[in-house]
Coordinates of C-alpha atoms and ligand atoms in Angstrom, one line a residue:
M180 CA 86.0 115.3 111.0
S181 CA 86.7 116.4 114.6
N182 CA 88.9 119.6 114.1
N183 CA 91.2 118.7 117.0
H184 CA 93.0 115.9 115.3
V185 CA 96.6 117.0 115.5
T186 CA 98.5 116.3 112.1
R187 CA 101.2 113.7 112.5
K188 CA 104.5 113.9 110.2
R189 CA 105.8 110.5 111.1
F190 CA 102.6 109.1 109.3
G191 CA 103.2 111.1 106.2
Q192 CA 100.1 113.2 106.6
H193 CA 99.1 115.3 103.9
F194 CA 95.4 115.6 103.6
L195 CA 93.8 116.3 100.3
N196 CA 91.7 119.6 100.6
D197 CA 91.0 120.5 96.5
E198 CA 87.5 119.4 95.7
G199 CA 88.4 119.5 91.8
V200 CA 91.6 116.9 92.5
I201 CA 89.4 114.7 95.0
H202 CA 86.7 114.8 92.5
N203 CA 89.4 113.5 89.6
I204 CA 90.8 110.8 91.7
V205 CA 87.6 109.4 92.6
N206 CA 87.0 109.3 89.0
A207 CA 90.2 107.5 88.1
I208 CA 89.1 105.1 91.0
S209 CA 86.0 104.6 89.2
P210 CA 84.3 102.4 92.0
Q211 CA 82.4 99.1 91.1
K212 CA 79.6 97.9 92.7
N213 CA 80.8 94.1 93.2
Q214 CA 84.2 94.6 94.3
T215 CA 85.8 95.1 98.0
L216 CA 87.3 98.2 98.1
V217 CA 90.0 98.7 100.3
E218 CA 91.7 102.3 101.1
I219 CA 95.4 102.4 102.6
G220 CA 95.2 105.6 105.1
P221 CA 91.7 107.0 104.9
G222 CA 92.7 110.1 107.0
R223 CA 90.2 112.1 107.2
G224 CA 88.0 110.9 104.6
A225 CA 88.9 112.8 101.9
L226 CA 88.7 110.1 99.6
T227 CA 86.7 107.8 101.8
L228 CA 83.8 109.9 101.8
P229 CA 82.9 110.6 98.2
L230 CA 83.7 106.9 97.4
L231 CA 81.0 105.8 100.4
E232 CA 78.5 107.5 98.1
Y233 CA 78.5 105.1 95.8
G234 CA 76.9 102.4 98.2
I235 CA 79.8 100.4 98.4
P236 CA 81.1 99.1 101.8
M237 CA 84.7 100.3 102.3
R238 CA 87.6 98.6 104.4
L239 CA 90.1 101.1 105.9
I240 CA 93.6 100.4 107.1
E241 CA 94.9 103.2 109.1
I242 CA 97.7 103.5 111.5
D243 CA 96.7 106.6 113.5
R244 CA 94.8 105.6 116.4
D245 CA 92.8 108.9 116.8
L246 CA 91.7 108.5 113.4
V247 CA 90.7 104.8 113.8
A248 CA 88.6 105.8 116.8
W249 CA 87.0 108.5 114.7
W250 CA 86.2 105.7 111.9
N251 CA 84.8 103.5 114.5
D252 CA 82.5 106.2 115.8
Q253 CA 81.4 106.8 112.3
K254 CA 80.8 103.1 112.1
Q255 CA 78.6 103.2 115.0
Q256 CA 76.6 106.0 113.5
G257 CA 75.9 103.7 110.5
V258 CA 78.5 104.8 108.1
N259 CA 79.5 101.5 106.1
V260 CA 83.1 101.1 106.8
D261 CA 85.4 98.4 108.5
V262 CA 88.3 99.7 110.4
Y263 CA 91.7 97.7 110.6
D264 CA 93.7 99.6 113.1
C265 CA 97.4 98.6 112.0
D266 CA 100.4 99.2 110.0
V267 CA 99.6 98.4 106.4
L268 CA 103.2 97.1 105.9
R269 CA 102.5 94.1 108.4
F270 CA 98.7 93.7 107.3
D271 CA 98.0 90.5 105.6
F272 CA 95.3 91.2 102.7
N273 CA 94.4 87.5 102.4
E274 CA 92.0 88.9 105.5
L275 CA 90.0 90.6 102.8
G276 CA 90.3 88.8 99.4
S277 CA 90.9 85.7 98.0
V278 CA 91.5 84.8 94.0
Q279 CA 87.9 84.3 93.7
E280 CA 87.0 87.5 95.1
P281 CA 89.9 90.0 94.4
I282 CA 90.0 93.3 96.1
K283 CA 90.8 96.6 94.8
L284 CA 93.2 98.8 96.5
I285 CA 93.1 102.5 97.0
G286 CA 95.1 105.2 98.6
N287 CA 96.9 108.6 99.2
L288 CA 99.9 107.0 100.4
P289 CA 102.2 108.0 103.1
Y290 CA 105.5 108.8 101.2
N291 CA 107.6 107.4 103.7
I292 CA 106.3 103.8 103.5
S293 CA 105.4 103.6 99.7
T294 CA 108.6 101.6 98.3
P295 CA 108.4 99.0 100.9
L296 CA 104.8 98.9 100.6
F297 CA 104.9 97.9 97.0
F298 CA 107.2 95.3 97.7
H299 CA 104.8 93.8 100.6
L300 CA 101.7 94.1 97.8
I301 CA 103.5 91.8 95.5
N302 CA 103.1 89.0 98.0
F303 CA 99.3 89.5 97.5
H304 CA 99.1 90.1 93.7
S305 CA 97.0 87.2 93.3
I306 CA 94.1 88.4 95.0
I307 CA 94.4 92.3 94.1
A308 CA 92.0 93.3 91.0
D309 CA 93.6 96.6 90.5
M310 CA 95.1 99.4 92.4
C311 CA 95.0 103.2 92.1
F312 CA 97.5 105.4 94.2
M313 CA 98.8 108.9 94.9
V314 CA 102.5 108.6 95.1
Q315 CA 105.3 110.8 94.9
K316 CA 105.8 112.0 91.3
E317 CA 109.2 110.5 91.5
V318 CA 108.2 107.3 92.9
A319 CA 105.5 106.9 89.8
L320 CA 108.0 108.0 87.5
R321 CA 110.0 104.8 88.5
L322 CA 107.3 102.4 88.8
A323 CA 106.4 103.7 85.3
A324 CA 109.8 104.0 83.8
Q325 CA 110.8 101.7 80.6
P326 CA 114.0 100.5 80.0
G327 CA 116.5 103.0 78.8
E328 CA 115.0 105.6 81.0
K329 CA 116.9 107.3 84.0
A330 CA 114.1 106.2 86.4
Y331 CA 114.3 102.6 85.7
N332 CA 115.6 100.5 88.3
Q333 CA 115.0 97.0 90.2
L334 CA 111.6 98.3 91.6
S335 CA 110.4 98.9 88.0
V336 CA 111.4 95.8 86.7
W337 CA 110.1 93.6 89.9
L338 CA 106.9 95.9 89.8
Q339 CA 106.0 95.4 86.1
L340 CA 106.8 91.9 86.0
H341 CA 103.5 91.5 88.1
Y342 CA 101.5 94.5 87.0
S343 CA 101.1 97.2 84.0
V344 CA 101.6 100.6 85.2
E345 CA 99.9 103.7 84.1
R346 CA 100.8 107.4 85.5
L347 CA 97.4 109.0 84.9
F348 CA 98.1 112.6 86.2
D349 CA 99.9 115.1 88.3
V350 CA 99.1 116.9 91.8
P351 CA 100.3 119.7 92.8
P352 CA 101.5 120.6 96.4
D353 CA 98.7 123.1 97.0
A354 CA 95.8 120.5 96.7
F355 CA 96.9 119.1 100.2
D356 CA 96.8 120.5 103.9
P357 CA 99.8 120.8 105.0
P358 CA 101.4 121.0 101.5
P359 CA 104.1 118.5 100.6
K360 CA 107.7 119.6 99.5
V361 CA 107.3 117.7 96.1
N362 CA 104.8 116.9 93.3
S363 CA 102.4 113.8 93.3
S364 CA 101.0 111.8 90.8
I365 CA 98.0 109.4 90.5
I366 CA 98.8 106.1 89.3
R367 CA 97.1 102.8 88.0
L368 CA 98.4 99.4 88.5
Q369 CA 96.7 96.1 86.6
P370 CA 97.9 92.6 87.3
H371 CA 98.9 91.2 83.8
A372 CA 96.3 88.8 82.4
T373 CA 99.2 86.9 81.0
P374 CA 102.8 87.6 82.5
P375 CA 105.4 89.0 80.1
V376 CA 107.7 86.4 81.5
L377 CA 107.2 82.8 83.4
I378 CA 109.5 82.4 86.3
Q379 CA 109.2 79.4 88.5
N380 CA 111.7 80.9 91.3
K381 CA 110.4 84.2 91.9
I382 CA 112.6 84.8 95.2
G383 CA 115.6 83.6 93.1
F384 CA 114.8 86.1 90.3
H385 CA 114.2 88.9 92.5
K386 CA 117.8 88.5 94.0
F387 CA 119.3 88.5 90.4
I388 CA 117.5 91.7 89.2
K389 CA 118.7 93.3 92.6
A390 CA 122.7 91.9 91.4
C391 CA 121.9 93.3 88.1
F392 CA 121.3 96.6 89.2
A393 CA 124.0 96.3 92.3
Q394 CA 126.3 99.3 91.1
K395 CA 123.9 101.1 88.4
R396 CA 127.0 102.7 86.3
K397 CA 128.7 99.2 86.0
T398 CA 128.4 97.0 83.3
L399 CA 126.1 93.5 83.2
R400 CA 129.5 91.8 83.2
N401 CA 131.0 93.7 86.5
N402 CA 127.9 93.3 88.6
L403 CA 127.2 89.9 87.5
K404 CA 131.1 88.8 87.7
K405 CA 130.6 86.3 90.6
I406 CA 127.8 84.7 89.2
L407 CA 127.6 84.7 85.3
S408 CA 130.7 84.6 82.8
A409 CA 130.6 87.1 80.1
E410 CA 130.3 84.0 77.8
K411 CA 127.0 82.9 79.3
I412 CA 125.7 86.6 79.1
L413 CA 127.0 86.7 75.2
A414 CA 125.1 83.2 74.5
V415 CA 121.6 84.8 74.8
G416 CA 122.6 87.5 72.8
I417 CA 123.1 90.1 75.1
D418 CA 126.3 92.4 75.3
P419 CA 128.0 91.8 78.6
T420 CA 129.1 95.7 78.1
R421 CA 125.6 97.0 78.6
R422 CA 124.0 98.2 81.8
A423 CA 120.9 96.8 83.8
E424 CA 118.9 100.1 83.1
T425 CA 118.8 99.0 79.5
L426 CA 117.3 95.6 79.6
T427 CA 113.8 94.4 79.2
I428 CA 112.1 92.3 81.5
K429 CA 112.5 89.6 78.8
E430 CA 116.0 89.9 78.6
F431 CA 116.3 89.9 82.5
A432 CA 114.7 86.6 82.4
A433 CA 116.5 85.2 79.6
L434 CA 119.9 85.9 81.6
Y435 CA 118.3 84.5 84.8
L436 CA 117.7 81.3 83.1
Q437 CA 121.7 81.0 82.3
L438 CA 122.0 80.5 86.0
S439 CA 121.9 77.0 87.4
D440 CA 118.9 77.9 89.7
G441 CA 117.1 79.7 86.9
Ligands
LIG760 N1 93.4 109.7 102.5 C1 93.8 110.9 103.1 C2 93.6 112.2 102.2 O1 94.0 111.9 101.1 O2 93.5 113.2 103.0 C3 94.9 110.9 104.1 C4 96.1 110.5 103.5 S1 97.9 110.9 104.3 C5 98.8 111.3 102.7 C6 98.3 109.2 104.5 C7 97.3 108.5 105.6 O3 98.1 107.1 105.9 C8 97.3 109.0 106.9 O4 95.8 109.0 107.1 C9 98.3 108.5 107.9 O5 97.8 108.3 109.3 C10 98.1 106.8 107.1 N2 99.2 105.9 107.2 C11 100.7 106.3 107.5 N3 101.2 105.5 107.7 C12 100.8 104.1 107.8 C13 100.9 102.7 107.7 N4 102.2 102.2 107.9 N5 99.7 102.2 108.0 C14 98.5 102.4 107.8 N6 98.1 103.7 107.6 C15 99.4 104.7 107.6

């Protein structure tokens, strides 16, 4: 990579520079020849270049124009990449995959967009085969959190409705240049072969989960008082004095079905 690229803080740029860590991440990604491999934020190629050695073409989504120009230059020189110059939060992944040919998504994600990105990606879950990402450790704990754990929140429930989430290993700040202030983790997300619950109205269910978590310290009875009576909560065998953070996805679904639009 050209040495004159200016690091841009606003794009969450922390570039991996530890060969051992890069090797472990590439192993965790374990690229397959017949899959379309899509990287979010290739940056200066810390992951892209070793992945290209597997002989698999890569699709790159990058917001930094200088980096896009550099990758386009690489393409001109025969490097097997296609570069999409855009904000991944606006990217339509249907351009790259389909239900018949689902994509594999990877990336060392910019910290400032990871949560909105997961909500965006859920829209494409039927065309994503699997994902392997680096995120802030705190976010990884949330995504993988189980009922009763402190980190369990509406994002954990919503994501786990679609994917199984595995936290693989942690990465310390000194593996990056410049080093971030926090620890990071590598996570793997795989779509469920059979979803844990069948929900017709997903938008409605999402709103309902948000309502359950509206005030974390409050009971279900309190958070849901405008939409579901304590009797209706009890009718599915759930104590209305419990908090949302203790409910399994199946319990959220049972409660939701008590609503008229559920
Ligand atoms: N993959 C490289 C590495 O591991 O060294 C770079 C990782 S760096 C943490 C995040 C990358 O995502 C940067 O290249 C940054 O420019 C890019 N990026 C930030 N926000 C983005 C967005 N909204 N859409 C696409 N790319 C973005």
